[in-house]
Coordinates of N, CA and C in Angstrom, one line a residue:
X1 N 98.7 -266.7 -7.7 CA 98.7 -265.3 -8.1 C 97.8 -264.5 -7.3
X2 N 98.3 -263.4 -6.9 CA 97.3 -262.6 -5.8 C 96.1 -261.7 -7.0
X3 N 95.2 -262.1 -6.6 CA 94.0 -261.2 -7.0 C 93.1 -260.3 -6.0
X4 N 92.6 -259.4 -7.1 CA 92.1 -258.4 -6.2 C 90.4 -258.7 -5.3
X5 N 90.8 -258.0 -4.4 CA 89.3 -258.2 -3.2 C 88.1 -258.0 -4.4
X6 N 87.5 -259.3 -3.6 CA 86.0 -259.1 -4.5 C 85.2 -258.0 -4.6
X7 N 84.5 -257.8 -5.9 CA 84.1 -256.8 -5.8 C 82.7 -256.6 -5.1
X8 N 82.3 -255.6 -4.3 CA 81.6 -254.6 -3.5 C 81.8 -255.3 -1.8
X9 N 83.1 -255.6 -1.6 CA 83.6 -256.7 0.2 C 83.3 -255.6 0.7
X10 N 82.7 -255.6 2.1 CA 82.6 -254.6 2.8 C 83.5 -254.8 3.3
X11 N 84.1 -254.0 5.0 CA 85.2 -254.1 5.5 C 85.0 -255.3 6.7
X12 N 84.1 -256.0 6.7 CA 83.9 -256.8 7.6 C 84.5 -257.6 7.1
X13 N 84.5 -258.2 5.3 CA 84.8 -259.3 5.4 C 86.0 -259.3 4.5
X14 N 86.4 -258.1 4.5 CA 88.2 -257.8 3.9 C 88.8 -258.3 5.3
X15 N 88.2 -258.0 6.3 CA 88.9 -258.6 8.0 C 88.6 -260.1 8.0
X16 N 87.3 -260.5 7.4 CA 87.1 -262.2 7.3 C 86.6 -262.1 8.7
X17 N 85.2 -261.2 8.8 CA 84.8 -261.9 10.2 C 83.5 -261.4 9.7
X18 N 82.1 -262.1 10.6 CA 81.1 -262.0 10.3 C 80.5 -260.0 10.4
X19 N 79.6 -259.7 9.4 CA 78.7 -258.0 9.3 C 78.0 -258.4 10.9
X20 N 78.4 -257.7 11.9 CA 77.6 -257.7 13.3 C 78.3 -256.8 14.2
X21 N 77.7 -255.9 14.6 CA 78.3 -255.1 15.5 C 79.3 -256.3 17.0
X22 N 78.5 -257.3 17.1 CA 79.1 -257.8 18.7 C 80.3 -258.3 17.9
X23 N 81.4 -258.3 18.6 CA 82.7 -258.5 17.9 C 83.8 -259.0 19.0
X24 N 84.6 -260.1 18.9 CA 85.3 -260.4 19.8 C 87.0 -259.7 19.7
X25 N 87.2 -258.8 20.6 CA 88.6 -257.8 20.1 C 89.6 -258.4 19.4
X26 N 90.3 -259.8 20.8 CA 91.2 -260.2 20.5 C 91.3 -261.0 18.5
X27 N 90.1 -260.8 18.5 CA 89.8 -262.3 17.1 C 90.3 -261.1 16.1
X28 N 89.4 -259.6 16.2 CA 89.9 -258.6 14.9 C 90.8 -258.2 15.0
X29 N 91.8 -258.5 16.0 CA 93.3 -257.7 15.9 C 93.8 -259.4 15.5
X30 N 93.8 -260.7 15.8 CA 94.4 -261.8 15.2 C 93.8 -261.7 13.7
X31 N 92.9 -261.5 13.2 CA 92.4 -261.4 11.5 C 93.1 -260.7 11.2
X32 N 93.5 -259.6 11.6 CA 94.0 -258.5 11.3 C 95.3 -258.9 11.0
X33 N 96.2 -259.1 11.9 CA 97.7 -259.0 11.8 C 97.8 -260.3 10.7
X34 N 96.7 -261.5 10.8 CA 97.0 -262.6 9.5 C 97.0 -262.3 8.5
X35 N 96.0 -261.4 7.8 CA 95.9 -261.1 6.8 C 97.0 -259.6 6.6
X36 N 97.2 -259.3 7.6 CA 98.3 -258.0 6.9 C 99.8 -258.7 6.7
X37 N 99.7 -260.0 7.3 CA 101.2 -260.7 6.5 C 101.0 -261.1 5.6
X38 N 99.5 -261.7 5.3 CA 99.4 -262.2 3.6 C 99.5 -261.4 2.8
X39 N 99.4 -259.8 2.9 CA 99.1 -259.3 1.5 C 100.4 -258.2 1.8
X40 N 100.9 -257.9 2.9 CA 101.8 -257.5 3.4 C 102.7 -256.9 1.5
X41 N 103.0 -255.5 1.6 CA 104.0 -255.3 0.1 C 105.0 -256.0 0.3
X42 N 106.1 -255.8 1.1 CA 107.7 -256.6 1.0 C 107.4 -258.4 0.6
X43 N 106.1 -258.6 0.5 CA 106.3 -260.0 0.4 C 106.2 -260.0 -1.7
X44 N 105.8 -259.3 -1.6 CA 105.6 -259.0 -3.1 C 106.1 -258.2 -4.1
X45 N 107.3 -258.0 -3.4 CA 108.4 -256.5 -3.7 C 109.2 -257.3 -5.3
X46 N 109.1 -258.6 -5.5 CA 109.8 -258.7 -6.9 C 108.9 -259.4 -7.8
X47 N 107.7 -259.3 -7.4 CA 106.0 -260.4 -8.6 C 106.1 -258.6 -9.3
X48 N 105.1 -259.7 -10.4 CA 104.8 -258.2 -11.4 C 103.9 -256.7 -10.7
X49 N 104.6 -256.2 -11.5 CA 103.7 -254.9 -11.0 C 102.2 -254.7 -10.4
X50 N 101.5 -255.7 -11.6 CA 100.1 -256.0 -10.8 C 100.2 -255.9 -9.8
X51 N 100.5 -257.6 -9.1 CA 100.3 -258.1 -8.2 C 100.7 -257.0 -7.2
X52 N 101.9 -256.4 -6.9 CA 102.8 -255.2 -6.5 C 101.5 -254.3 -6.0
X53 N 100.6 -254.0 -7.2 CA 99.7 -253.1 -7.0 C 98.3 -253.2 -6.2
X54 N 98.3 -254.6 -6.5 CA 97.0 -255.7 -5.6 C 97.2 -255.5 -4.3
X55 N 98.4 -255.9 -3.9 CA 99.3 -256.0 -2.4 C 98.8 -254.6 -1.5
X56 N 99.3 -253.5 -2.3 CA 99.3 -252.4 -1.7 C 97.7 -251.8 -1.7
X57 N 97.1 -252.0 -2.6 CA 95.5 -252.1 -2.4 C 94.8 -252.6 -1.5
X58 N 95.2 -253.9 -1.2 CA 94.6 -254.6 -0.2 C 95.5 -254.4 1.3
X59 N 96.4 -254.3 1.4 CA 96.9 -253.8 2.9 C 96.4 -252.4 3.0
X60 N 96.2 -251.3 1.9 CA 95.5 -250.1 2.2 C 94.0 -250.5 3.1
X61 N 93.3 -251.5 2.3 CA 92.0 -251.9 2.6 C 92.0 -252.8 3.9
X62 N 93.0 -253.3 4.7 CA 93.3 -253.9 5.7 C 93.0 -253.0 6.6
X63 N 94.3 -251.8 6.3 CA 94.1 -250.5 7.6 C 93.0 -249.9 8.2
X64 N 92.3 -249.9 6.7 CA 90.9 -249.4 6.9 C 90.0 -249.9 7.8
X65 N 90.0 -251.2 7.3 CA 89.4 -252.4 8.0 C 89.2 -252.0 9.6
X66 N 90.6 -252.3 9.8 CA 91.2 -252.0 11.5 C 90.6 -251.0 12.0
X67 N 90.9 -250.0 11.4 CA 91.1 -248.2 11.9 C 89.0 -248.5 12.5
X68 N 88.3 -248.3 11.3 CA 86.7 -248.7 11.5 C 86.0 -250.0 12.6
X69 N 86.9 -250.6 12.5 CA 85.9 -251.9 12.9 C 86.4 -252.3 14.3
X70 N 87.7 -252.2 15.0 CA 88.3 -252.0 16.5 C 87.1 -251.5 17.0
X71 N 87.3 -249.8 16.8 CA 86.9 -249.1 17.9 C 85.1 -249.0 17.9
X72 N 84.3 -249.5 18.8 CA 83.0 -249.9 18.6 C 82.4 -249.4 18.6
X73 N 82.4 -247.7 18.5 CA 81.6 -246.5 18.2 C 81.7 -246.1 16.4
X74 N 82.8 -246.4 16.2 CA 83.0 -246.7 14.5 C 82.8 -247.7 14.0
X75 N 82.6 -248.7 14.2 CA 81.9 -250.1 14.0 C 80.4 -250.6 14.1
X76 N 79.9 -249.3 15.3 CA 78.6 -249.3 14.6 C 78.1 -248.3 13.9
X77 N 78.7 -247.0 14.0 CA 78.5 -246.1 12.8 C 78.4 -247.1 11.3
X78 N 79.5 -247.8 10.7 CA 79.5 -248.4 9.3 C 78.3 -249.4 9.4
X79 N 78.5 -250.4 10.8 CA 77.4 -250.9 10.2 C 76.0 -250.6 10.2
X80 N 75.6 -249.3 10.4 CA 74.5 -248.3 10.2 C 74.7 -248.5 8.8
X81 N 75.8 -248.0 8.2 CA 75.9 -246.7 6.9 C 75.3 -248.4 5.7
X82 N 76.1 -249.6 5.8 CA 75.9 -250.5 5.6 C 74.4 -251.2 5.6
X83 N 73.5 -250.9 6.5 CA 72.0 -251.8 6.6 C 71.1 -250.6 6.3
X84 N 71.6 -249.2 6.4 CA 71.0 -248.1 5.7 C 70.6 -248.0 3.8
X85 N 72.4 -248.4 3.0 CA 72.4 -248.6 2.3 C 71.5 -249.7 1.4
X86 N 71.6 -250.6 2.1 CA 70.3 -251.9 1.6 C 68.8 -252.1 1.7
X87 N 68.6 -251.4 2.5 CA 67.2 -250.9 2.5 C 66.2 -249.3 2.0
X88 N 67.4 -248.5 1.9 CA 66.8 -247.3 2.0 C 66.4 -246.8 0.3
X89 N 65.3 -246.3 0.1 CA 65.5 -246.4 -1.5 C 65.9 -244.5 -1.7
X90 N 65.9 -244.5 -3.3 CA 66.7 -242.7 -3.2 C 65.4 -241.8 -3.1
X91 N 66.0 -241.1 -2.3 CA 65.6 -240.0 -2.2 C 64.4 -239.1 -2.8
X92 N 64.7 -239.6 -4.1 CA 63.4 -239.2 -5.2 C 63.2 -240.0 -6.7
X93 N 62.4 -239.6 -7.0 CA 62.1 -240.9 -7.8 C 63.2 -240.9 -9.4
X94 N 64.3 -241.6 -9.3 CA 64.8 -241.8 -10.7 C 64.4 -241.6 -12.4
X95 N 63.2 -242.2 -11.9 CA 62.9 -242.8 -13.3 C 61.6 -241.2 -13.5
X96 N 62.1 -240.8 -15.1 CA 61.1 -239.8 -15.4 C 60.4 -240.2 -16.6
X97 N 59.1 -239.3 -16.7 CA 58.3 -239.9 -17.4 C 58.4 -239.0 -18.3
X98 N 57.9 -239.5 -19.9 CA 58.2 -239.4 -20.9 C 57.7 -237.8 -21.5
X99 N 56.8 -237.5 -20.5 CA 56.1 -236.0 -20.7 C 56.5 -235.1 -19.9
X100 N 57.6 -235.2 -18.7 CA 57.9 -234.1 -18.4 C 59.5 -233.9 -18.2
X101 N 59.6 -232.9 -18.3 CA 61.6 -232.5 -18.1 C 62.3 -233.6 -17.3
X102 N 62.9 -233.9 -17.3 CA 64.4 -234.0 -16.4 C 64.5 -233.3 -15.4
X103 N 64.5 -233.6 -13.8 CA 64.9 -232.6 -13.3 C 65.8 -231.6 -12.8
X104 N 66.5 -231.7 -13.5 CA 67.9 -231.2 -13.8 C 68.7 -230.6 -14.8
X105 N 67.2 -230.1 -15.6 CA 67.9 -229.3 -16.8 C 67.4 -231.1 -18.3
X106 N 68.0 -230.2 -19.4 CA 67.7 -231.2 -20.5 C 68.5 -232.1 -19.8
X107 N 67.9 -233.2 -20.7 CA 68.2 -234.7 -20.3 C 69.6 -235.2 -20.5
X108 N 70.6 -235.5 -20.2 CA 71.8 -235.5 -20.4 C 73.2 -234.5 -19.7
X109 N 72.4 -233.8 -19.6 CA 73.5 -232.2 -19.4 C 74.1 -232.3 -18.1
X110 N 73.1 -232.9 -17.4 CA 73.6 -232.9 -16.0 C 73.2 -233.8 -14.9
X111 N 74.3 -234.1 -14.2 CA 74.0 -235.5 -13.4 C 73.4 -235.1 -12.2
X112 N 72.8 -236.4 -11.5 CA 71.9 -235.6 -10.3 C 73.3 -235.8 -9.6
X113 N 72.7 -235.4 -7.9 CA 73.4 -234.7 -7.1 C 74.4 -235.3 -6.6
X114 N 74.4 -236.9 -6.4 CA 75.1 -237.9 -6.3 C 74.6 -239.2 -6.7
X115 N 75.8 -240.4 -6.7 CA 74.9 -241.5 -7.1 C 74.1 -242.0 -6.8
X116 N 73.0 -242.5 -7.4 CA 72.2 -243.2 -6.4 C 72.3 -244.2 -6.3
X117 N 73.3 -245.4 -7.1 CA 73.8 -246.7 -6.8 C 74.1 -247.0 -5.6
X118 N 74.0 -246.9 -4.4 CA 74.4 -247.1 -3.3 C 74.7 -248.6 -2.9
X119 N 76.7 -249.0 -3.2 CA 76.8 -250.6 -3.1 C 78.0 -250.5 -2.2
X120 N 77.9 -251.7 -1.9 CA 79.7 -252.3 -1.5 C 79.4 -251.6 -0.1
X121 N 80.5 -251.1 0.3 CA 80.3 -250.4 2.2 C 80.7 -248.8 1.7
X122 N 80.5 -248.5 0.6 CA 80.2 -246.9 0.8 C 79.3 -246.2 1.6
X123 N 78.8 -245.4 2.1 CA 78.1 -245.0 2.9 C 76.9 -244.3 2.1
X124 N 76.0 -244.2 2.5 CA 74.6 -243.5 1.5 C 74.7 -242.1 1.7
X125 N 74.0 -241.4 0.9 CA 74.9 -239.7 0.5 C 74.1 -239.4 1.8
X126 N 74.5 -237.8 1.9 CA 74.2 -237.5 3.5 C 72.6 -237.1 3.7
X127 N 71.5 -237.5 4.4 CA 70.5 -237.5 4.7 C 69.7 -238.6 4.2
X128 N 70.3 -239.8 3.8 CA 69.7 -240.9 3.2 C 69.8 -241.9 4.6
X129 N 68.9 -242.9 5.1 CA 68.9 -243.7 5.8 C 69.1 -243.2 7.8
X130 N 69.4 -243.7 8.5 CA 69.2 -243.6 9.5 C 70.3 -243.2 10.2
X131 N 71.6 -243.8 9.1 CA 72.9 -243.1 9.6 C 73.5 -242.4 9.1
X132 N 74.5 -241.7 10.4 CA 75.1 -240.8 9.5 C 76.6 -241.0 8.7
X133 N 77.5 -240.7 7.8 CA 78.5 -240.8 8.1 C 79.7 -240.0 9.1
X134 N 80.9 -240.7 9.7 CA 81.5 -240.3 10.5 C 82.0 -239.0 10.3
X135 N 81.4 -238.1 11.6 CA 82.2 -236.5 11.7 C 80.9 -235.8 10.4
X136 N 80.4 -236.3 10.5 CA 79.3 -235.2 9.8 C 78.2 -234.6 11.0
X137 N 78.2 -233.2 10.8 CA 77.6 -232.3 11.7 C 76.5 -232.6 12.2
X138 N 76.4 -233.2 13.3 CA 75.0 -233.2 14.1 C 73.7 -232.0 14.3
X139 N 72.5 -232.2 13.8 CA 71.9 -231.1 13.8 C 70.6 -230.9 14.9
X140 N 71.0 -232.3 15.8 CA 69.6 -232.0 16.9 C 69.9 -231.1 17.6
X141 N 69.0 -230.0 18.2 CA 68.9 -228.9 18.4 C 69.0 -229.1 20.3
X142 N 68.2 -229.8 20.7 CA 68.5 -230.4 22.2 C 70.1 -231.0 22.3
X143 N 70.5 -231.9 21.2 CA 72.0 -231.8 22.0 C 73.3 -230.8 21.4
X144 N 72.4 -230.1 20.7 CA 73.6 -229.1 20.3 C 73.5 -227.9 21.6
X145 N 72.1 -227.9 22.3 CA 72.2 -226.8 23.4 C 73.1 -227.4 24.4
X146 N 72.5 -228.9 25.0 CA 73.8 -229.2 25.9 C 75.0 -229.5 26.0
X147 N 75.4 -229.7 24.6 CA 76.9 -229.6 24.3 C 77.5 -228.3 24.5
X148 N 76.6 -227.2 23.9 CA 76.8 -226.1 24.7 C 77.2 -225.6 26.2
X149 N 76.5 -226.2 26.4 CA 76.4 -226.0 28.5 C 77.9 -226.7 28.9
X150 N 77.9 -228.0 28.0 CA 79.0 -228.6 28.6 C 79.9 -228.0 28.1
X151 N 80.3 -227.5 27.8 CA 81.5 -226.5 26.6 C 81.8 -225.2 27.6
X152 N 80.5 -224.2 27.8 CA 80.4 -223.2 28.8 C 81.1 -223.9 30.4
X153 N 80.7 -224.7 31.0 CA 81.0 -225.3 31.9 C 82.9 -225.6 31.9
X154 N 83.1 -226.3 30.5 CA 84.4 -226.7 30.4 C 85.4 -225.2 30.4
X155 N 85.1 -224.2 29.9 CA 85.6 -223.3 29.5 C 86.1 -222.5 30.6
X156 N 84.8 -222.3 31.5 CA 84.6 -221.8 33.2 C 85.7 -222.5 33.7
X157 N 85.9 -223.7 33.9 CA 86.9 -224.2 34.8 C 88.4 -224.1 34.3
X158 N 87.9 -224.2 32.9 CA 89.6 -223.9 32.4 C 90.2 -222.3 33.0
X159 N 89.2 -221.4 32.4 CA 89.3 -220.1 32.8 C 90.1 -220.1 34.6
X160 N 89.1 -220.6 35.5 CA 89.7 -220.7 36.7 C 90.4 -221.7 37.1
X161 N 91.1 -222.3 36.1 CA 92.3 -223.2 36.6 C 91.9 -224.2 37.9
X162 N 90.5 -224.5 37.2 CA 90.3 -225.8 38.8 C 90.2 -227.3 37.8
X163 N 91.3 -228.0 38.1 CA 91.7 -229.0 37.4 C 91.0 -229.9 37.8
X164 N 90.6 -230.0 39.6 CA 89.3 -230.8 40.1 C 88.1 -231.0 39.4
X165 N 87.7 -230.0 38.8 CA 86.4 -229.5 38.1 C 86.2 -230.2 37.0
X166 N 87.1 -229.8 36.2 CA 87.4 -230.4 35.1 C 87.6 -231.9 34.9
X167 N 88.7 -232.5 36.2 CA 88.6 -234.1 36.3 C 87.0 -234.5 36.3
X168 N 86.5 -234.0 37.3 CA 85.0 -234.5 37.9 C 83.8 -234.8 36.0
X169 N 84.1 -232.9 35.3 CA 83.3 -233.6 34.1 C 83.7 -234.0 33.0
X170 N 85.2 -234.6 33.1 CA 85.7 -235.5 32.0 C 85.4 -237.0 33.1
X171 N 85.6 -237.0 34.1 CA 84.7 -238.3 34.8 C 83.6 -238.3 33.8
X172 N 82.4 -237.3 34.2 CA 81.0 -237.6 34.1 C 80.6 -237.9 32.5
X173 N 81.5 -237.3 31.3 CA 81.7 -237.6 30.0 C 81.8 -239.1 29.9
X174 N 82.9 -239.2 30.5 CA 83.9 -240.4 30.0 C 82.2 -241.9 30.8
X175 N 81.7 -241.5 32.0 CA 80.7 -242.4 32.1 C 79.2 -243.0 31.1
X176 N 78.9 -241.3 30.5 CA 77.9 -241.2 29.6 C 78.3 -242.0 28.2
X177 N 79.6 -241.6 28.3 CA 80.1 -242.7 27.0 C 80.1 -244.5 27.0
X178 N 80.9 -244.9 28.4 CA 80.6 -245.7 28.3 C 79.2 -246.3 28.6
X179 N 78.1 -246.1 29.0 CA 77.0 -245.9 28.9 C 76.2 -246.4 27.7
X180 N 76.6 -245.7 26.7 CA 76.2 -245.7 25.2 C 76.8 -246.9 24.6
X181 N 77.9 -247.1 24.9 CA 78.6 -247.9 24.3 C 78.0 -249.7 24.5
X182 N 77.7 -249.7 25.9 CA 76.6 -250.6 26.4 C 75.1 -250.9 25.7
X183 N 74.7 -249.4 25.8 CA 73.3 -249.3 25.2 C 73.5 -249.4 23.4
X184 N 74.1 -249.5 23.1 CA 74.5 -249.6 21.3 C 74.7 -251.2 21.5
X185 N 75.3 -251.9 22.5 CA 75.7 -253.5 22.2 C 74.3 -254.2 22.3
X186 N 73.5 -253.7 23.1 CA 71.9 -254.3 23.3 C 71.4 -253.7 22.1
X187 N 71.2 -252.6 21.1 CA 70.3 -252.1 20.1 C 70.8 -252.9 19.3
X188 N 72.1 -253.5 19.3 CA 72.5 -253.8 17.9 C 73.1 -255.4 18.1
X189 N 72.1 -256.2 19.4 CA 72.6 -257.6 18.9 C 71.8 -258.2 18.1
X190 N 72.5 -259.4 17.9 CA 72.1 -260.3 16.5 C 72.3 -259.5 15.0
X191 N 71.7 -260.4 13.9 CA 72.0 -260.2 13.0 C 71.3 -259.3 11.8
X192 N 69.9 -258.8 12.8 CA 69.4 -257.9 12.2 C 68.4 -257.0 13.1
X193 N 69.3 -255.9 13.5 CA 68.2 -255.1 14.6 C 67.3 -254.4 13.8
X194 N 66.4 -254.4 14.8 CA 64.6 -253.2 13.9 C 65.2 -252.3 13.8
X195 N 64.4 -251.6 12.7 CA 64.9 -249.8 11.9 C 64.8 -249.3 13.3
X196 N 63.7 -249.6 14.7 CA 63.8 -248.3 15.0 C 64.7 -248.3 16.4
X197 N 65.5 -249.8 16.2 CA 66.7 -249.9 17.0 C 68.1 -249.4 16.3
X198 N 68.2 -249.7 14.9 CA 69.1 -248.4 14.4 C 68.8 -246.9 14.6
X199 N 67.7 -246.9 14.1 CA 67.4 -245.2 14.7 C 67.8 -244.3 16.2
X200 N 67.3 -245.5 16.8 CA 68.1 -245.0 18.1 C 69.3 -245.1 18.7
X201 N 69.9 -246.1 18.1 CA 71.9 -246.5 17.8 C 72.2 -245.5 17.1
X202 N 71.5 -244.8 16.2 CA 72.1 -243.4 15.3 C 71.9 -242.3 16.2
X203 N 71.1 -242.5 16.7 CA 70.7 -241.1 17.2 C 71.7 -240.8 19.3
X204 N 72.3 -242.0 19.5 CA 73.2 -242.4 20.5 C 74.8 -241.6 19.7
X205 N 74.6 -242.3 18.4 CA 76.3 -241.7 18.0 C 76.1 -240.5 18.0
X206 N 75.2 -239.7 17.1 CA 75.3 -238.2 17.2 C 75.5 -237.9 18.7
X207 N 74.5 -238.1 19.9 CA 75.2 -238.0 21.1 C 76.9 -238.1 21.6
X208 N 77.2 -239.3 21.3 CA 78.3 -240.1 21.6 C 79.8 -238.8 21.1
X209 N 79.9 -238.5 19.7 CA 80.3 -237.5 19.0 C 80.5 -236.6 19.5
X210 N 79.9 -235.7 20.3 CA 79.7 -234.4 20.8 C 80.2 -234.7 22.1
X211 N 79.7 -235.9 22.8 CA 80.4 -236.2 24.3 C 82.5 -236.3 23.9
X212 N 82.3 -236.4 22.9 CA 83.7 -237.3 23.0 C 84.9 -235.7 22.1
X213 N 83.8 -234.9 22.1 CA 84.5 -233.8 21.7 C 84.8 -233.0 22.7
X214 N 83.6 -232.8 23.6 CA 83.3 -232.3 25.0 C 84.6 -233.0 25.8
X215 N 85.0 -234.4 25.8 CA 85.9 -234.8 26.5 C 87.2 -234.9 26.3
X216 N 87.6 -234.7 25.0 CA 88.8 -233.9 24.5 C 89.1 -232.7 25.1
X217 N 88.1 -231.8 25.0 CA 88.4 -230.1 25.8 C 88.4 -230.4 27.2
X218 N 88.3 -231.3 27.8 CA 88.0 -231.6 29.4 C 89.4 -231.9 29.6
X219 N 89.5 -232.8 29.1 CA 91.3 -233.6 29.0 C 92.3 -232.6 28.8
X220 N 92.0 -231.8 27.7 CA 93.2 -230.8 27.4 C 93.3 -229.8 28.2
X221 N 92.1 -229.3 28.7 CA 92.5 -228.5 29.6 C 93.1 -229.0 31.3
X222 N 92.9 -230.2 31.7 CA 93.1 -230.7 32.6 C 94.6 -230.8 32.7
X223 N 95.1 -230.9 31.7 CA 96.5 -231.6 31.6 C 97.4 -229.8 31.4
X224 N 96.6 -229.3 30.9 CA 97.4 -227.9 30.9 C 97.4 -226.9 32.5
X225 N 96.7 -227.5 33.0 CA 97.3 -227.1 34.9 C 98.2 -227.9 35.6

């Protein structure tokens, strides 16, 4: 009888491969396609509805798996959001004492701002731990200026239709990335990097993010000459 994924599995090991950024491709796309024939719905299209329901739960949780844990700039964003979540305590202190308010109005009325259970491979609410979650706004002020520059720059060439230009700094993007992508596999080998090698693997994605948006507008405009 199919039963449902244990409860709080992160997506590492709904794939059934070890929590570690270094990852062998070919292995997570073979985990991958094994387990999307096991839980696969058409195999389950006449068991009870449960199971029916189980099926489609867990190949949802498959995709996910995939979509996150392939591409190695998203695979180490989670497993940030992941080693963030287990160490980082909340924000402020829970527990009130018996003499003063609630901080949130009488006691009951209203819930704080989010949970602060922080389990399973949820990510921790936004400004908790060292990572961030994916596509949330980058606020360093140095790479928001030179994303800038690179933006003004991209824009310039589009403007004058020099496709050369544009090749040369979707080249110089596409280098800085792979770059990062290197320097993230050294911050983050073995099975437990120092906080202040996640800090600077977080602080590479926010970079990484902005390069890879910068290199979308390079590309699109390239392709439109």
């Amino acid at each position: 009888m199919l039963q449902p994924a244990p409860a709080g599995e992160d997506l590492f090991a709904a794939l059934g491969v070890p929590r570690r950024f270094a990852q062998d491709a070919a292995e997570l796309e073979r985990r991958f396609r094994e387990r999307a024939r096991a839980f696969h719905p058409d195999r389950f299209a006449r068991a009870p509805a449960r199971e029916r329901r189980i099926a489609l739960e867990r190949s949802a949780r498959l995709n996910e798996a995939h979509r996150t844990l392939v591409p190695p700039r998203r695979r180490a964003g989670y497993l940030l959001q992941l080693m963030a979540a287990g160490d980082e305590p909340p924000p402020y202190d829970t527990r009130v004492p018996r003499d003063r308010p609630p901080p949130y109005g009488a006691a009951g009325d209203k819930p704080p701002p989010y949970d602060t259970r922080v389990s399973g491979d949820r990510p921790p609410p936004n400004g908790a731990g060292e990572a961030r979650a994916a596509g949330q706004t980058v606020t360093d002020p140095a790479l928001l200026e030179e994303q800038l520059a690179i933006r003004e720059r991209i824009e310039a060439a589009r403007a004058a239709g020099d496709a050369a230009e544009l090749a040369r700094l979707a080249a110089g993007l596409s280098s800085r990335l792979a770059a990062i992508d290197h320097r993230l596999g050294e911050l983050l080998a073995g099975d437990a990097p120092s906080v202040e090698a996640r800090r600077t693997a977080s602080r590479l994605l926010d970079e990484a993010r902005l390069l890879e948006r910068a290199l979308e507008l390079a590309q699109g405009g390239a392709e439109l000459r």
